[in-house]
mmCIF file of C-alpha atoms and ligand atoms in Angstrom:
data_model
loop_
_atom_site.group_PDB
_atom_site.id
_atom_site.type_symbol
_atom_site.label_atom_id
_atom_site.label_comp_id
_atom_site.label_asym_id
_atom_site.label_seq_id
_atom_site.Cartn_x
_atom_site.Cartn_y
_atom_site.Cartn_z
ATOM 1 C CA MET A 1 16.474 5.818 22.398
ATOM 2 C CA LYS A 2 17.280 2.516 20.655
ATOM 3 C CA ILE A 3 15.097 1.262 17.837
ATOM 4 C CA ALA A 4 15.336 -2.119 16.074
ATOM 5 C CA PHE A 5 14.611 -1.424 12.397
ATOM 6 C CA PHE A 6 13.291 -4.491 10.571
ATOM 7 C CA ASP A 7 13.242 -5.257 6.827
ATOM 8 C CA ALA A 8 15.808 -2.483 6.267
ATOM 9 C CA LYS A 9 16.694 -1.610 2.691
ATOM 10 C CA GLU A 10 19.622 0.469 1.499
ATOM 11 C CA TYR A 11 17.247 3.251 0.375
ATOM 12 C CA ASP A 12 15.685 3.531 3.871
ATOM 13 C CA ILE A 13 18.865 4.186 5.809
ATOM 14 C CA PRO A 14 20.191 7.662 4.781
ATOM 15 C CA ALA A 15 17.052 9.603 5.757
ATOM 16 C CA PHE A 16 16.530 7.682 9.020
ATOM 17 C CA GLU A 17 20.189 8.257 9.982
ATOM 18 C CA ARG A 18 19.920 11.968 9.219
ATOM 19 C CA PHE A 19 16.695 12.610 11.156
ATOM 20 C CA GLY A 20 17.584 10.074 13.901
ATOM 21 C CA LYS A 21 20.906 11.795 14.691
ATOM 22 C CA GLU A 22 19.146 15.156 15.011
ATOM 23 C CA ARG A 23 16.747 13.740 17.654
ATOM 24 C CA GLY A 24 19.047 11.324 19.552
ATOM 25 C CA ILE A 25 17.528 8.133 18.155
ATOM 26 C CA ALA A 26 19.855 5.245 17.280
ATOM 27 C CA PHE A 27 18.562 2.728 14.754
ATOM 28 C CA LYS A 28 19.912 -0.815 14.523
ATOM 29 C CA TYR A 29 19.129 -2.133 11.054
ATOM 30 C CA PHE A 30 18.127 -5.735 10.325
ATOM 31 C CA ASP A 31 17.585 -7.116 6.806
ATOM 32 C CA THR A 32 15.159 -9.679 8.152
ATOM 33 C CA LYS A 33 11.434 -9.124 8.583
ATOM 34 C CA LEU A 34 9.900 -9.044 12.044
ATOM 35 C CA ASN A 35 8.012 -12.238 12.878
ATOM 36 C CA GLU A 36 7.798 -14.826 15.657
ATOM 37 C CA ASP A 37 11.223 -16.251 14.733
ATOM 38 C CA THR A 38 13.088 -12.941 14.547
ATOM 39 C CA VAL A 39 11.425 -10.999 17.365
ATOM 40 C CA GLY A 40 14.364 -11.776 19.703
ATOM 41 C CA LEU A 41 16.495 -9.328 17.695
ATOM 42 C CA ALA A 42 14.494 -6.522 19.336
ATOM 43 C CA ALA A 43 15.802 -7.377 22.830
ATOM 44 C CA GLY A 44 17.423 -4.311 24.410
ATOM 45 C CA SER A 45 15.519 -1.882 22.165
ATOM 46 C CA ASP A 46 12.920 0.633 23.292
ATOM 47 C CA GLY A 47 10.954 0.270 20.088
ATOM 48 C CA VAL A 48 10.732 -1.380 16.687
ATOM 49 C CA CYS A 49 10.360 0.239 13.290
ATOM 50 C CA VAL A 50 8.484 -1.953 10.805
ATOM 51 C CA PHE A 51 7.166 -1.946 7.240
ATOM 52 C CA VAL A 52 4.272 -3.469 5.320
ATOM 53 C CA ASN A 53 5.347 -7.118 5.352
ATOM 54 C CA ASP A 54 6.557 -7.373 8.948
ATOM 55 C CA THR A 55 4.255 -9.375 11.213
ATOM 56 C CA VAL A 56 2.995 -7.802 14.428
ATOM 57 C CA ASN A 57 0.485 -10.443 15.560
ATOM 58 C CA ALA A 58 -0.535 -11.240 19.138
ATOM 59 C CA ALA A 59 2.386 -13.648 19.687
ATOM 60 C CA VAL A 60 4.928 -11.090 18.410
ATOM 61 C CA VAL A 61 3.313 -8.365 20.548
ATOM 62 C CA ASP A 62 3.690 -10.472 23.715
ATOM 63 C CA LYS A 63 7.319 -11.244 22.930
ATOM 64 C CA LEU A 64 8.120 -7.605 22.130
ATOM 65 C CA TYR A 65 6.519 -6.498 25.375
ATOM 66 C CA ALA A 66 8.378 -9.154 27.361
ATOM 67 C CA CYS A 67 11.704 -7.950 25.992
ATOM 68 C CA GLY A 68 11.051 -4.320 26.947
ATOM 69 C CA VAL A 69 9.785 -2.835 23.684
ATOM 70 C CA ARG A 70 7.077 -0.205 24.213
ATOM 71 C CA ILE A 71 6.463 1.343 20.795
ATOM 72 C CA VAL A 72 5.895 0.057 17.254
ATOM 73 C CA ALA A 73 6.594 2.684 14.586
ATOM 74 C CA LEU A 74 5.178 1.750 11.200
ATOM 75 C CA ARG A 75 7.075 3.541 8.449
ATOM 76 C CA CYS A 76 4.020 3.303 6.168
ATOM 77 C CA ALA A 77 0.362 4.304 6.129
ATOM 78 C CA GLY A 78 -1.378 0.888 6.057
ATOM 79 C CA TYR A 79 -1.454 -1.214 9.247
ATOM 80 C CA ASN A 80 -3.305 -4.416 8.322
ATOM 81 C CA ASN A 81 -0.227 -6.397 9.467
ATOM 82 C CA VAL A 82 -0.603 -5.199 13.083
ATOM 83 C CA ASP A 83 -2.957 -6.730 15.677
ATOM 84 C CA LEU A 84 -3.996 -3.433 17.231
ATOM 85 C CA SER A 85 -6.209 -4.927 19.928
ATOM 86 C CA ALA A 86 -3.284 -7.109 21.082
ATOM 87 C CA CYS A 87 -1.117 -3.971 21.255
ATOM 88 C CA PHE A 88 -3.586 -2.004 23.386
ATOM 89 C CA GLY A 89 -2.212 -1.423 26.892
ATOM 90 C CA LYS A 90 1.207 -2.782 25.923
ATOM 91 C CA LEU A 91 2.689 -1.247 22.820
ATOM 92 C CA HIS A 92 1.897 2.172 21.426
ATOM 93 C CA VAL A 93 1.530 1.999 17.653
ATOM 94 C CA VAL A 94 2.234 4.977 15.411
ATOM 95 C CA HIS A 95 2.189 5.193 11.635
ATOM 96 C CA VAL A 96 2.877 7.713 8.893
ATOM 97 C CA PRO A 97 -0.621 8.654 7.744
ATOM 98 C CA ALA A 98 0.515 10.742 4.802
ATOM 99 C CA TYR A 99 3.946 11.138 3.317
ATOM 100 C CA SER A 100 3.345 11.726 -0.332
ATOM 101 C CA PRO A 101 -0.062 10.798 -1.668
ATOM 102 C CA TYR A 102 1.340 12.160 -4.952
ATOM 103 C CA ALA A 103 3.968 9.398 -5.073
ATOM 104 C CA VAL A 104 1.315 6.650 -5.009
ATOM 105 C CA ALA A 105 -1.274 8.427 -7.169
ATOM 106 C CA GLU A 106 1.316 9.321 -9.812
ATOM 107 C CA HIS A 107 2.626 5.744 -9.874
ATOM 108 C CA THR A 108 -0.938 4.546 -10.391
ATOM 109 C CA MET A 109 -1.313 6.802 -13.432
ATOM 110 C CA ALA A 110 2.145 5.747 -14.672
ATOM 111 C CA LEU A 111 1.040 2.098 -14.552
ATOM 112 C CA LEU A 112 -2.218 2.879 -16.320
ATOM 113 C CA LEU A 113 -0.524 4.789 -19.136
ATOM 114 C CA THR A 114 2.207 2.163 -19.491
ATOM 115 C CA SER A 115 -0.402 -0.540 -19.791
ATOM 116 C CA ILE A 116 -2.896 1.021 -22.161
ATOM 117 C CA ARG A 117 -0.268 2.645 -24.432
ATOM 118 C CA ARG A 118 1.875 -0.544 -24.359
ATOM 119 C CA ILE A 119 4.977 1.412 -23.289
ATOM 120 C CA HIS A 120 6.444 -1.727 -21.654
ATOM 121 C CA LYS A 121 6.215 -3.537 -25.000
ATOM 122 C CA ALA A 122 7.541 -0.597 -27.032
ATOM 123 C CA TYR A 123 10.502 -0.119 -24.678
ATOM 124 C CA ASN A 124 11.625 -3.705 -25.155
ATOM 125 C CA ARG A 125 11.059 -3.572 -28.924
ATOM 126 C CA THR A 126 13.069 -0.420 -29.598
ATOM 127 C CA LYS A 127 15.908 -1.710 -27.341
ATOM 128 C CA ASP A 128 16.108 -4.531 -29.894
ATOM 129 C CA PHE A 129 15.835 -2.126 -32.879
ATOM 130 C CA ASN A 130 12.378 -3.488 -33.612
ATOM 131 C CA PHE A 131 10.399 -0.436 -34.728
ATOM 132 C CA SER A 132 7.193 -2.239 -35.688
ATOM 133 C CA LEU A 133 3.924 -0.881 -34.257
ATOM 134 C CA SER A 134 1.934 -4.105 -34.652
ATOM 135 C CA GLY A 135 -0.033 -4.957 -31.544
ATOM 136 C CA LEU A 136 0.684 -1.622 -29.843
ATOM 137 C CA THR A 137 -2.719 0.024 -30.416
ATOM 138 C CA GLY A 138 -3.953 1.640 -27.228
ATOM 139 C CA PHE A 139 -6.972 3.772 -26.324
ATOM 140 C CA ASP A 140 -7.545 7.396 -25.256
ATOM 141 C CA LEU A 141 -8.159 8.066 -21.576
ATOM 142 C CA HIS A 142 -10.086 11.219 -22.459
ATOM 143 C CA GLY A 143 -13.812 10.572 -22.049
ATOM 144 C CA LYS A 144 -13.346 7.195 -20.320
ATOM 145 C CA THR A 145 -14.962 6.472 -16.964
ATOM 146 C CA VAL A 146 -12.686 5.667 -14.042
ATOM 147 C CA GLY A 147 -14.143 4.263 -10.821
ATOM 148 C CA VAL A 148 -12.111 5.158 -7.729
ATOM 149 C CA ILE A 149 -12.699 3.011 -4.643
ATOM 150 C CA GLY A 150 -11.518 4.869 -1.544
ATOM 151 C CA THR A 151 -11.492 8.662 -1.741
ATOM 152 C CA GLY A 152 -8.960 9.426 0.988
ATOM 153 C CA ARG A 153 -5.655 11.213 0.508
ATOM 154 C CA ILE A 154 -4.330 9.077 -2.372
ATOM 155 C CA GLY A 155 -7.710 8.477 -4.030
ATOM 156 C CA ARG A 156 -8.364 12.227 -4.195
ATOM 157 C CA VAL A 157 -4.998 13.030 -5.784
ATOM 158 C CA PHE A 158 -5.663 10.265 -8.297
ATOM 159 C CA ILE A 159 -9.099 11.753 -9.017
ATOM 160 C CA ASP A 160 -7.478 15.147 -9.736
ATOM 161 C CA ILE A 161 -4.945 13.532 -12.069
ATOM 162 C CA CYS A 162 -7.717 11.687 -13.938
ATOM 163 C CA ARG A 163 -9.754 14.869 -14.284
ATOM 164 C CA GLY A 164 -6.683 16.485 -15.836
ATOM 165 C CA PHE A 165 -6.850 13.785 -18.506
ATOM 166 C CA GLY A 166 -10.479 14.639 -19.253
ATOM 167 C CA MET A 167 -11.808 11.418 -17.744
ATOM 168 C CA ARG A 168 -15.223 10.978 -16.119
ATOM 169 C CA VAL A 169 -14.643 10.083 -12.473
ATOM 170 C CA ILE A 170 -17.079 8.142 -10.312
ATOM 171 C CA ALA A 171 -16.247 6.981 -6.814
ATOM 172 C CA TYR A 172 -17.249 4.716 -3.960
ATOM 173 C CA ASP A 173 -16.253 5.198 -0.323
ATOM 174 C CA LYS A 174 -17.769 3.762 2.826
ATOM 175 C CA TYR A 175 -17.435 7.252 4.327
ATOM 176 C CA PRO A 176 -18.103 9.711 1.462
ATOM 177 C CA ALA A 177 -16.527 13.165 1.689
ATOM 178 C CA GLU A 178 -17.580 16.561 0.343
ATOM 179 C CA GLY A 179 -16.026 18.199 -2.697
ATOM 180 C CA ILE A 180 -13.909 15.366 -4.056
ATOM 181 C CA GLY A 181 -14.553 16.312 -7.683
ATOM 182 C CA ALA A 182 -16.332 13.058 -8.498
ATOM 183 C CA GLU A 183 -19.823 11.582 -8.364
ATOM 184 C CA TYR A 184 -20.332 8.962 -5.628
ATOM 185 C CA THR A 185 -22.152 5.802 -6.690
ATOM 186 C CA SER A 186 -22.863 2.426 -5.123
ATOM 187 C CA LEU A 187 -20.172 -0.213 -5.520
ATOM 188 C CA ASP A 188 -22.309 -2.176 -7.983
ATOM 189 C CA GLU A 189 -22.924 0.892 -10.140
ATOM 190 C CA LEU A 190 -19.208 1.667 -10.091
ATOM 191 C CA PHE A 191 -18.459 -1.876 -11.266
ATOM 192 C CA ALA A 192 -21.041 -1.624 -14.041
ATOM 193 C CA ARG A 193 -19.977 1.798 -15.366
ATOM 194 C CA SER A 194 -16.187 1.890 -15.040
ATOM 195 C CA ASP A 195 -13.762 1.377 -17.913
ATOM 196 C CA ILE A 196 -10.988 1.539 -15.340
ATOM 197 C CA ILE A 197 -11.209 0.676 -11.631
ATOM 198 C CA SER A 198 -8.578 1.933 -9.192
ATOM 199 C CA LEU A 199 -8.338 0.745 -5.584
ATOM 200 C CA HIS A 200 -7.365 3.249 -2.887
ATOM 201 C CA CYS A 201 -9.114 1.911 0.222
ATOM 202 C CA PRO A 202 -7.423 0.165 3.166
ATOM 203 C CA LEU A 203 -7.383 -3.610 3.582
ATOM 204 C CA THR A 204 -9.909 -4.592 6.246
ATOM 205 C CA GLU A 205 -12.119 -7.649 6.810
ATOM 206 C CA GLU A 206 -14.763 -5.856 4.776
ATOM 207 C CA THR A 207 -12.513 -5.011 1.817
ATOM 208 C CA HIS A 208 -10.683 -8.361 1.709
ATOM 209 C CA HIS A 209 -11.172 -9.752 -1.847
ATOM 210 C CA LEU A 210 -13.305 -6.743 -2.786
ATOM 211 C CA ILE A 211 -12.401 -7.687 -6.352
ATOM 212 C CA GLY A 212 -13.245 -11.383 -6.500
ATOM 213 C CA ARG A 213 -15.404 -13.685 -8.618
ATOM 214 C CA GLU A 214 -18.620 -11.901 -7.618
ATOM 215 C CA ALA A 215 -17.336 -8.410 -8.481
ATOM 216 C CA LEU A 216 -15.845 -9.661 -11.752
ATOM 217 C CA GLY A 217 -19.339 -10.839 -12.663
ATOM 218 C CA LYS A 218 -20.503 -7.210 -12.504
ATOM 219 C CA VAL A 219 -17.724 -5.315 -14.298
ATOM 220 C CA LYS A 220 -17.628 -4.055 -17.889
ATOM 221 C CA LYS A 221 -15.932 -6.461 -20.281
ATOM 222 C CA GLY A 222 -12.364 -5.276 -20.855
ATOM 223 C CA VAL A 223 -12.107 -3.300 -17.596
ATOM 224 C CA VAL A 224 -8.617 -2.206 -16.532
ATOM 225 C CA ILE A 225 -7.942 -2.882 -12.852
ATOM 226 C CA LEU A 226 -5.365 -0.868 -10.910
ATOM 227 C CA ASN A 227 -4.222 -1.824 -7.433
ATOM 228 C CA THR A 228 -1.638 0.279 -5.645
ATOM 229 C CA SER A 229 -3.302 -0.187 -2.258
ATOM 230 C CA ARG A 230 -3.030 -3.650 -0.675
ATOM 231 C CA GLY A 231 -2.731 -7.018 -2.419
ATOM 232 C CA ALA A 232 -5.541 -8.871 -0.674
ATOM 233 C CA LEU A 233 -8.120 -6.358 -1.928
ATOM 234 C CA ILE A 234 -8.010 -8.598 -5.007
ATOM 235 C CA ASP A 235 -8.536 -12.358 -5.090
ATOM 236 C CA ALA A 236 -5.549 -13.078 -7.334
ATOM 237 C CA GLU A 237 -6.898 -16.435 -8.582
ATOM 238 C CA ALA A 238 -10.225 -14.832 -9.545
ATOM 239 C CA LEU A 239 -8.321 -12.060 -11.318
ATOM 240 C CA LEU A 240 -6.280 -14.588 -13.275
ATOM 241 C CA ASP A 241 -9.482 -16.367 -14.255
ATOM 242 C CA GLY A 242 -11.058 -13.025 -15.285
ATOM 243 C CA ILE A 243 -8.055 -12.279 -17.489
ATOM 244 C CA LYS A 244 -8.173 -15.723 -19.110
ATOM 245 C CA ARG A 245 -11.895 -15.303 -19.802
ATOM 246 C CA ARG A 246 -11.147 -11.854 -21.387
ATOM 247 C CA ILE A 247 -13.358 -10.080 -18.830
ATOM 248 C CA VAL A 248 -10.436 -8.125 -17.442
ATOM 249 C CA GLY A 249 -8.706 -6.196 -20.232
ATOM 250 C CA ALA A 250 -5.600 -5.374 -18.219
ATOM 251 C CA ALA A 251 -4.346 -5.353 -14.645
ATOM 252 C CA CYS A 252 -1.678 -3.174 -13.074
ATOM 253 C CA LEU A 253 -0.567 -4.388 -9.690
ATOM 254 C CA ASP A 254 1.861 -2.685 -7.353
ATOM 255 C CA VAL A 255 0.736 -4.996 -4.562
ATOM 256 C CA TYR A 256 -0.062 -8.694 -4.486
ATOM 257 C CA GLU A 257 -1.868 -10.879 -1.975
ATOM 258 C CA GLU A 258 1.138 -13.109 -1.245
ATOM 259 C CA GLU A 259 3.751 -10.419 -1.801
ATOM 260 C CA SER A 260 5.504 -10.848 1.541
ATOM 261 C CA ASP A 261 7.209 -14.035 0.283
ATOM 262 C CA VAL A 262 8.675 -12.403 -2.804
ATOM 263 C CA PHE A 263 8.466 -8.615 -3.032
ATOM 264 C CA PHE A 264 11.524 -6.481 -2.232
ATOM 265 C CA ARG A 265 13.873 -9.385 -3.034
ATOM 266 C CA ASP A 266 15.794 -10.480 -6.140
ATOM 267 C CA PHE A 267 14.473 -13.805 -7.437
ATOM 268 C CA SER A 268 16.073 -13.590 -10.880
ATOM 269 C CA GLY A 269 17.793 -16.910 -11.458
ATOM 270 C CA HIS A 270 15.496 -18.683 -8.978
ATOM 271 C CA ILE A 271 12.335 -20.730 -9.478
ATOM 272 C CA VAL A 272 9.366 -18.738 -8.178
ATOM 273 C CA GLU A 273 7.057 -21.091 -6.266
ATOM 274 C CA ASP A 274 3.926 -18.938 -6.539
ATOM 275 C CA ASP A 275 2.146 -20.225 -9.663
ATOM 276 C CA VAL A 276 -0.546 -17.535 -9.620
ATOM 277 C CA LEU A 277 1.997 -14.709 -9.542
ATOM 278 C CA ALA A 278 4.157 -16.440 -12.164
ATOM 279 C CA ARG A 279 1.141 -16.901 -14.476
ATOM 280 C CA LEU A 280 -0.017 -13.303 -13.973
ATOM 281 C CA ILE A 281 3.450 -12.039 -14.883
ATOM 282 C CA THR A 282 3.412 -14.048 -18.139
ATOM 283 C CA MET A 283 0.253 -12.247 -19.276
ATOM 284 C CA PRO A 284 0.890 -9.514 -21.866
ATOM 285 C CA ASN A 285 -1.785 -7.327 -20.272
ATOM 286 C CA VAL A 286 -0.528 -7.517 -16.691
ATOM 287 C CA ILE A 287 2.079 -5.176 -15.235
ATOM 288 C CA VAL A 288 3.509 -5.891 -11.805
ATOM 289 C CA THR A 289 5.700 -3.534 -9.792
ATOM 290 C CA SER A 290 6.887 -4.684 -6.392
ATOM 291 C CA HIS A 291 5.227 -2.289 -3.935
ATOM 292 C CA GLN A 292 7.139 0.589 -5.431
ATOM 293 C CA ALA A 293 4.456 3.270 -5.563
ATOM 294 C CA PHE A 294 5.705 5.035 -2.424
ATOM 295 C CA LEU A 295 9.341 5.093 -3.549
ATOM 296 C CA THR A 296 10.215 8.727 -4.267
ATOM 297 C CA GLU A 297 12.872 10.932 -2.650
ATOM 298 C CA GLU A 298 10.156 13.153 -1.239
ATOM 299 C CA ALA A 299 8.232 10.266 0.294
ATOM 300 C CA LEU A 300 11.331 8.606 1.834
ATOM 301 C CA GLY A 301 12.367 11.886 3.505
ATOM 302 C CA SER A 302 8.871 12.542 4.780
ATOM 303 C CA ILE A 303 8.461 8.961 6.110
ATOM 304 C CA ALA A 304 11.721 9.184 8.067
ATOM 305 C CA GLU A 305 10.968 12.660 9.428
ATOM 306 C CA THR A 306 7.460 11.772 10.656
ATOM 307 C CA THR A 307 8.574 8.441 12.156
ATOM 308 C CA VAL A 308 11.459 10.083 14.027
ATOM 309 C CA GLN A 309 9.126 12.847 15.274
ATOM 310 C CA SER A 310 6.750 10.204 16.694
ATOM 311 C CA LEU A 311 9.615 8.317 18.376
ATOM 312 C CA ALA A 312 11.029 11.537 19.843
ATOM 313 C CA ALA A 313 7.554 12.477 21.157
ATOM 314 C CA PHE A 314 7.281 9.037 22.760
ATOM 315 C CA ALA A 315 10.712 9.429 24.415
ATOM 316 C CA ALA A 316 9.690 12.872 25.716
ATOM 317 C CA ASP A 317 6.375 11.556 27.123
ATOM 318 C CA GLU A 318 4.451 13.851 24.789
ATOM 319 C CA PRO A 319 1.111 13.062 23.058
ATOM 320 C CA LEU A 320 1.445 10.864 19.978
ATOM 321 C CA GLU A 321 -0.196 12.652 17.071
ATOM 322 C CA HIS A 322 0.020 9.632 14.784
ATOM 323 C CA GLU A 323 -1.041 6.935 17.264
ATOM 324 C CA LEU A 324 -3.441 4.468 15.646
ATOM 325 C CA CYS A 325 -6.907 3.759 17.047
ATOM 326 C CA TYR A 326 -6.977 0.417 18.914
ATOM 327 C CA GLY A 327 -10.791 0.292 18.861
ATOM 328 C CA CYS A 328 -10.876 0.228 22.683
ATOM 329 C CA GLY A 329 -14.599 1.068 22.682
ATOM 330 C CA GLU A 330 -14.283 4.223 24.802
ATOM 331 C CA THR A 331 -16.030 6.371 22.205
ATOM 332 C CA GLU A 332 -17.496 8.811 24.750
ATOM 333 C CA ARG A 333 -14.248 9.272 26.622
ATOM 334 C CA CYS A 334 -11.868 8.847 23.684
ATOM 335 C CA ARG A 335 -8.428 9.930 24.904
ATOM 336 C CA LYS A 336 -7.137 10.272 21.357
ATOM 337 C CA ALA A 337 -9.860 12.837 20.579
ATOM 338 C CA ARG A 338 -8.563 14.806 23.589
ATOM 339 C CA LYS A 339 -5.036 14.571 22.134
ATOM 340 C CA ALA A 340 -3.862 12.334 24.972
ATOM 341 C CA ARG A 341 -2.065 8.993 24.638
ATOM 342 C CA CYS A 342 -4.497 6.111 24.341
ATOM 343 C CA PHE A 343 -3.091 4.393 27.490
HETATM 344 P P1 NAI B 401 -6.795 7.247 3.601
HETATM 345 O O1 NAI B 401 -7.062 6.720 4.976
HETATM 346 O O2 NAI B 401 -6.536 8.703 3.441
HETATM 347 O O3 NAI B 401 -8.020 6.870 2.638
HETATM 348 C C1 NAI B 401 -8.632 5.616 2.637
HETATM 349 C C2 NAI B 401 -10.074 5.813 2.192
HETATM 350 O O4 NAI B 401 -10.675 4.516 2.106
HETATM 351 C C3 NAI B 401 -10.909 6.655 3.160
HETATM 352 O O5 NAI B 401 -11.589 7.670 2.479
HETATM 353 C C4 NAI B 401 -11.871 5.643 3.763
HETATM 354 O O6 NAI B 401 -13.123 6.211 4.097
HETATM 355 C C5 NAI B 401 -12.001 4.640 2.631
HETATM 356 N N1 NAI B 401 -12.530 3.347 3.068
HETATM 357 C C6 NAI B 401 -12.424 2.755 4.281
HETATM 358 N N2 NAI B 401 -13.095 1.588 4.289
HETATM 359 C C7 NAI B 401 -13.655 1.461 3.061
HETATM 360 C C8 NAI B 401 -14.473 0.477 2.459
HETATM 361 N N3 NAI B 401 -14.878 -0.602 3.144
HETATM 362 N N4 NAI B 401 -14.852 0.664 1.182
HETATM 363 C C9 NAI B 401 -14.456 1.768 0.495
HETATM 364 N N5 NAI B 401 -13.684 2.732 1.011
HETATM 365 C C10 NAI B 401 -13.289 2.573 2.283
HETATM 366 O O7 NAI B 401 -5.591 6.372 3.038
HETATM 367 P P2 NAI B 401 -4.579 6.755 1.870
HETATM 368 O O8 NAI B 401 -3.420 7.484 2.431
HETATM 369 O O9 NAI B 401 -5.324 7.361 0.744
HETATM 370 O O10 NAI B 401 -4.052 5.302 1.466
HETATM 371 C C11 NAI B 401 -4.910 4.359 0.848
HETATM 372 C C12 NAI B 401 -4.250 3.003 0.873
HETATM 373 O O11 NAI B 401 -3.096 3.050 0.010
HETATM 374 C C13 NAI B 401 -3.676 2.599 2.243
HETATM 375 O O12 NAI B 401 -4.630 1.915 3.000
HETATM 376 C C14 NAI B 401 -2.522 1.707 1.883
HETATM 377 O O13 NAI B 401 -2.979 0.376 1.959
HETATM 378 C C15 NAI B 401 -2.190 2.054 0.436
HETATM 379 N N6 NAI B 401 -0.829 2.551 0.250
HETATM 380 C C16 NAI B 401 -0.021 1.925 -0.669
HETATM 381 C C17 NAI B 401 1.265 2.371 -0.904
HETATM 382 C C18 NAI B 401 2.158 1.738 -1.929
HETATM 383 O O14 NAI B 401 3.377 2.002 -1.933
HETATM 384 N N7 NAI B 401 1.638 0.926 -2.828
HETATM 385 C C19 NAI B 401 1.802 3.498 -0.131
HETATM 386 C C20 NAI B 401 0.848 4.126 0.759
HETATM 387 C C21 NAI B 401 -0.412 3.640 0.947
#
């Protein structure tokens, strides 16, 4: 089976080569992202393997189908960059629902601690033999209230970590679950009570700009906002305004609304065109990492293994355990629920 692998990075390749060889899957790696201009590179492949900033819109789907591609394997959990209804009947779409929720949840806590204990400032100071403590006063997490939005796999691990720090945890989820170790509240109550807000829900039409001007009118002054989920959950301009008006005390962002133009690439020595991102990065209370939360050895191995398993199952005409729901409307006769392929 031949798979065109888009947006390939040097850290992706070893694990995919190892698991691919075991299951007879040959990957052809392309640095470029998949989009309408690059889709031709997939010609002659049975499938494509894509990441968070590749574009799988209706036009790309039609072109992939026309050149013989029949499966899209997302090597990530989120799938907001894929037009699933356009794929239905043409391209099977699989993802990696869980690889290491610990990787993302731990990175979220690492960002929070770095920010509130000013580790990023202290690191630079001591590198320059500046041992002054002025301006480095932080605050205890113990006893603070953290509001977790989205209590799925990652949100729940983050809740456990926060409880270990002696924090009060409140949560909001559109589909609440039992036994998460936190009190569910409404979104408005969460905004009003949280000292720290952490986003762990998917990006959908409903959650787009969940943190925008309206929400920032309801939060506690000085709130710390953490986003390791998807950039467009936050209206970046509203966030910048909230920081300037001292409503937002700090922001830690592993994802950014317009990240696809800049993240995963080296822009040092270049002029960054995105003024909002550039201004956010100049703020002393903003920490940006470039969609790095997933990047652990354990997660990379697990992503490659699960993706290769899905591709091998597709090649063998077996059911696809990690096929995404296309929203076909057949709720009564859902094939996925019967562990069959959706089409
Ligand atoms: P999950 O599917 O296990 O959990 C998502 C939760 O969000 C579910 O409990 C769901 O009910 C809830 N939810 C859905 N719609 C909602 C809404 N409108 N309001 C509030 N909650 C809602 O997903 P998981 O594995 O925990 O991942 C969460 C997100 O983390 C993913 O969607 C992805 O965007 C992001 N992610 C980021 C990574 C990174 O490297 N920064 C890596 C992996 C995932």
